[in-house]
Coordinates of C-alpha atoms in Angstrom, one line a residue:
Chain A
X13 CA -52.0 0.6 19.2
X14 CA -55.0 3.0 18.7
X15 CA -58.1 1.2 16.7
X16 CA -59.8 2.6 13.4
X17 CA -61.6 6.1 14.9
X18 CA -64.6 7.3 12.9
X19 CA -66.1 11.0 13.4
X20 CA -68.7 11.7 14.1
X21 CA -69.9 8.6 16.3
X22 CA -73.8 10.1 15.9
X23 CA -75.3 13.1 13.2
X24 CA -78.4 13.9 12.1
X25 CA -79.3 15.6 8.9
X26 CA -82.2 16.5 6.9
X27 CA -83.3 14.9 3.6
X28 CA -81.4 17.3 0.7
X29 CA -78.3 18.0 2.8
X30 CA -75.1 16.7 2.3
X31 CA -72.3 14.9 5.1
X32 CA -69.1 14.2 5.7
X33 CA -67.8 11.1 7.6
X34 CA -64.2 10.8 8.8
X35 CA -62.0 7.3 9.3
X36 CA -58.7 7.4 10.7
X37 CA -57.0 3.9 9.8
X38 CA -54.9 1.5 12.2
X39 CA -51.5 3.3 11.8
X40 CA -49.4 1.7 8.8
X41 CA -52.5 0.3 7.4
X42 CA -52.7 1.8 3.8
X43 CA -56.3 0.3 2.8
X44 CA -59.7 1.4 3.6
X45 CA -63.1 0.0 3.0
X46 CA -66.6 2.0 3.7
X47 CA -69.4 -0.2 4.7
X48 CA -73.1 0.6 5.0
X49 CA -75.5 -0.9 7.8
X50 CA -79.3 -0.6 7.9
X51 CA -82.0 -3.2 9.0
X52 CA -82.9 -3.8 5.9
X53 CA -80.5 -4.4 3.7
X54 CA -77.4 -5.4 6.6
X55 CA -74.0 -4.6 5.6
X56 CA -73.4 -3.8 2.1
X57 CA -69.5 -2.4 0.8
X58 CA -69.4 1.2 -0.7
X59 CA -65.9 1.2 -1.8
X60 CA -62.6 0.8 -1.2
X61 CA -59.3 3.2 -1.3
X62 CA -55.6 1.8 -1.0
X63 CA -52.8 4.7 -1.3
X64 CA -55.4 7.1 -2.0
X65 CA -56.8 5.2 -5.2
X66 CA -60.0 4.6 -5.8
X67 CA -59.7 0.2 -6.1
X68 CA -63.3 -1.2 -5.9
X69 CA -67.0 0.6 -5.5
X70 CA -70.1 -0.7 -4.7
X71 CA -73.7 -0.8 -6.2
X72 CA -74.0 2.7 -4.8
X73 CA -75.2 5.8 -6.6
X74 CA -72.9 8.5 -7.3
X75 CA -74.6 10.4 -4.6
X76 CA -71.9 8.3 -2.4
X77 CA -68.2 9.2 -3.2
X78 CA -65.4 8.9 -0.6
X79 CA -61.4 9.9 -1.3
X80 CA -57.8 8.8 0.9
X81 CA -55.4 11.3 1.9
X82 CA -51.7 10.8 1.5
X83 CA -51.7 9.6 5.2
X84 CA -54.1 7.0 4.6
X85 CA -56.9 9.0 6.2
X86 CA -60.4 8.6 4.3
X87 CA -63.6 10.6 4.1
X88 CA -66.6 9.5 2.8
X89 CA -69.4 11.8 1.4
X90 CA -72.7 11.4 0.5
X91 CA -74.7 14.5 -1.7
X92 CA -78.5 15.3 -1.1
X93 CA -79.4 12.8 1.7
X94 CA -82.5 10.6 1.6
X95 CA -84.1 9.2 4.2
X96 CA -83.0 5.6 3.3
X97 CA -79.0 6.6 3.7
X98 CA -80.0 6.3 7.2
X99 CA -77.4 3.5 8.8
X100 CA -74.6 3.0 10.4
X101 CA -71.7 3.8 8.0
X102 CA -68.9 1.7 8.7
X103 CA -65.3 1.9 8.3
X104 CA -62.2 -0.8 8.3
X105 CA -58.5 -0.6 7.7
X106 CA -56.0 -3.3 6.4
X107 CA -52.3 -3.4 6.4
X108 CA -52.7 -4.5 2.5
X109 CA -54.9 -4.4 -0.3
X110 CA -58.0 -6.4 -0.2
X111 CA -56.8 -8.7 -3.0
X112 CA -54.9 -10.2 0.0
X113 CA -58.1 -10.3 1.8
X114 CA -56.5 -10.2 4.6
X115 CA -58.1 -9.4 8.2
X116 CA -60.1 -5.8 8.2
X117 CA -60.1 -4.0 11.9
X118 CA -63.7 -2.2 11.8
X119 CA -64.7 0.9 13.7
X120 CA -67.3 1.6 16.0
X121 CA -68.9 3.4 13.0
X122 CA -70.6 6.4 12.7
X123 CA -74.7 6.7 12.6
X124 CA -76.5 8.7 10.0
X125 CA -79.8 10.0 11.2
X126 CA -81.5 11.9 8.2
X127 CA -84.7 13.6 9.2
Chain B
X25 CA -78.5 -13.1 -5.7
X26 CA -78.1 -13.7 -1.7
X27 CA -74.2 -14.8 -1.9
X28 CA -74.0 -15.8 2.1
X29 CA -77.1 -17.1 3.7
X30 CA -77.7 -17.2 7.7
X31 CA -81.0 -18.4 8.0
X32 CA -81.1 -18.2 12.0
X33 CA -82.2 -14.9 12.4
X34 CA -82.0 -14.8 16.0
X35 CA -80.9 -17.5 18.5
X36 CA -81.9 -17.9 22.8
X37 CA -79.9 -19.9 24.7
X38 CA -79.6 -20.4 28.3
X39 CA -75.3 -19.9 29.9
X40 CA -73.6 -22.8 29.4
X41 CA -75.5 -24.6 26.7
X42 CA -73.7 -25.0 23.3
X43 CA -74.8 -22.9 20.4
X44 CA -74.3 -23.1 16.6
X45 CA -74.8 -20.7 14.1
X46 CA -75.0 -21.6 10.3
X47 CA -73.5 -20.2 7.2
X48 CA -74.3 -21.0 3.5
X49 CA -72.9 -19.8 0.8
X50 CA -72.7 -19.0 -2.9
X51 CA -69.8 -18.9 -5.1
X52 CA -68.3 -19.7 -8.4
X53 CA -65.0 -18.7 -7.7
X54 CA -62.4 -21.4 -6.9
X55 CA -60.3 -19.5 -4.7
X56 CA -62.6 -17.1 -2.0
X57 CA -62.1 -16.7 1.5
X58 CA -64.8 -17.3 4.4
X59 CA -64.8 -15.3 7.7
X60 CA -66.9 -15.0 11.0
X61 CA -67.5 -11.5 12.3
X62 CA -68.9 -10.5 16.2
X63 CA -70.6 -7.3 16.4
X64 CA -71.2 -6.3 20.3
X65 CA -73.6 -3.7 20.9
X66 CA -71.1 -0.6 20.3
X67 CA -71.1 -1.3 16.7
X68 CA -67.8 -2.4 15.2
X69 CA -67.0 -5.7 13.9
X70 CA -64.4 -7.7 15.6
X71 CA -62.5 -10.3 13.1
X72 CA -62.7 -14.2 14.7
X73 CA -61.9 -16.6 11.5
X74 CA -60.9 -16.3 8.0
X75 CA -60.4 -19.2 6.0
X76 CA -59.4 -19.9 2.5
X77 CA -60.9 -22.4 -0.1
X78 CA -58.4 -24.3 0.1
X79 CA -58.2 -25.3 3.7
X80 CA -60.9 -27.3 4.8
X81 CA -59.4 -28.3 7.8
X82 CA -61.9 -27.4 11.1
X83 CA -60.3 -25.0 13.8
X84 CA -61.3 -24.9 17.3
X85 CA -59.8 -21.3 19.0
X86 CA -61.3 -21.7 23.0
X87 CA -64.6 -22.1 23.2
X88 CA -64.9 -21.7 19.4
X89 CA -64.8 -23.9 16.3
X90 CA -65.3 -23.8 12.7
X91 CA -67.0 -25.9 10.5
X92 CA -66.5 -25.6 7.1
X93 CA -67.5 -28.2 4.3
X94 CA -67.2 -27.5 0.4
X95 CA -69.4 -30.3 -0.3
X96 CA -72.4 -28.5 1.7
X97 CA -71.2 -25.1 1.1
X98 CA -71.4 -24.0 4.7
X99 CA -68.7 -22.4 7.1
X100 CA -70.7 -23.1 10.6
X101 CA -69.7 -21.2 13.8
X102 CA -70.2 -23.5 17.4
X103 CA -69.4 -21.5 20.6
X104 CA -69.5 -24.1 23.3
X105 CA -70.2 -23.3 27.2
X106 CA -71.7 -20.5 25.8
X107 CA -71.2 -17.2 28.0
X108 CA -73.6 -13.8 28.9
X109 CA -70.8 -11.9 27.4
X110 CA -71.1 -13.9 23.9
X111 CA -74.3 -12.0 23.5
X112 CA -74.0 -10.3 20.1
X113 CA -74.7 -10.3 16.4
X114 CA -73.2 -12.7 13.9
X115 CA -72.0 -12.0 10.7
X116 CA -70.8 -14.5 8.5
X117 CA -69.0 -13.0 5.1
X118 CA -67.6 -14.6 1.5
X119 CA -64.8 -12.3 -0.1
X120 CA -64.3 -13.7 -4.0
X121 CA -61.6 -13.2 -6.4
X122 CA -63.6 -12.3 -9.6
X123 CA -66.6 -10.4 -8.5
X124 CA -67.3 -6.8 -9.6
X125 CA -65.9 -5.2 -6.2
X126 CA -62.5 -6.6 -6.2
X127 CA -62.2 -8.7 -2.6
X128 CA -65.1 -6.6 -1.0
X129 CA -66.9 -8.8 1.7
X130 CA -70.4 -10.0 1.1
X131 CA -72.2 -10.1 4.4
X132 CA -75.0 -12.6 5.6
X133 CA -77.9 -11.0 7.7
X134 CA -76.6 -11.5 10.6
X135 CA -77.5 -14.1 13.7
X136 CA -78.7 -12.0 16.8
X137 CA -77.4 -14.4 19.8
X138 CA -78.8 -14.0 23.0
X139 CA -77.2 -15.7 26.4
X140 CA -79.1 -14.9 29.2
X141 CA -77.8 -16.3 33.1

């Protein structure tokens, strides 16, 4: 069956603008977790959405804000970019809730070049 | 505080030889789950282990195994007869019951493993 898809794979911005990133889930898989990725800090968690509520957030300012559609579908979005919310943005799916912790299935991500 | 330490920045190793890459953790949770993540060089994570508190017991999948010790706090990867295609990034990561963000992973740094022919 298809993998998590994130759009767009590459985008560059300038500092001040705002984005939109896209993750299509595994199909059936109701949770999905946002994950940043830059050099310096390596892979920190944003948030998490599970049937299109909000359950967990990460040390993120409200800059960052995501939402899940009724078919599991999530956008993130992050408000007047700065040059440090360059990374790869990650995205995972699970069939359950993460209190299961059960196994996330990443994408390929989608890398945020702000200029 | 650094919840999931992986001190070996980045690892060389000639085909064949036999590789391992630490993990230590942090946690006061009794129940948290440990897993091993590869990240090849298009970007997403692929899932190898996850293992729970309470199961101590070593798993070998292949050419990989698991270490894991509560008394050290570590959860060590060993790939054995290691391969070119093994070449990736490491990511060791602690999910806990009772911190602020629910089951969210906590990610090491990452090990950057090199196999060269």
């Amino acid at each position: 069956k298809a993998g998590v898809t994130q759009t767009p794979r590459y985008l560059i911005k300038t500092r001040g603008q705002q984005v939109t990133l896209s993750c299509s889930p595994i199909s059936g898989h109701r949770s999905v977790s946002w994950y940043q990725q830059t050099p310096g800090q390596g892979l920190q968690f944003l948030f998490e959405y599970f049937s299109e509520t909000q359950r967990n957030k990460g040390n993120f300012p409200g800059r960052f804000s995501g939402r899940q559609f009724s078919n599991s579908r999530s956008e993130m979005n992050v408000s007047t970019l700065e040059l440090g919310d360059s990374a790869l943005y990650l995205c995972a799916s699970s069939l359950r809730a993460s209190g299961n912790s059960g196994e996330l299935f990443f994408g390929e991500g989608s890398r945020l070049t702000v200029l | 505080a650094q919840k999931v330490t992986q001190a070996q920045t980045e690892i060389s190793v000639v085909e064949k030889e036999d590789v391992t890459l630490d993990c230590v953790y942090e946690t006061r949770d009794t129940t948290y789950y440990l897993f091993w993540y590869k990240q090849p060089p298009s970007g997403e994570l692929v899932f190898l282990i996850r293992r729970n508190s309470f199961d101590e017991q070593n798993e070998i999948s292949g050419r990989y195994s698991w270490n894991f010790q509560k008394s050290t706090s570590s959860f060590n990867f060993t790939i054995t007869a290691s391969q070119v295609v093994d070449s990736a990034v490491y990511f060791c990561a602690l999910s806990e019951a009772n911190s602020n963000s629910g089951y969210a992973l906590n990610f090491g740094k990452g090990t950057s493993l090199l196999v060269t022919p």
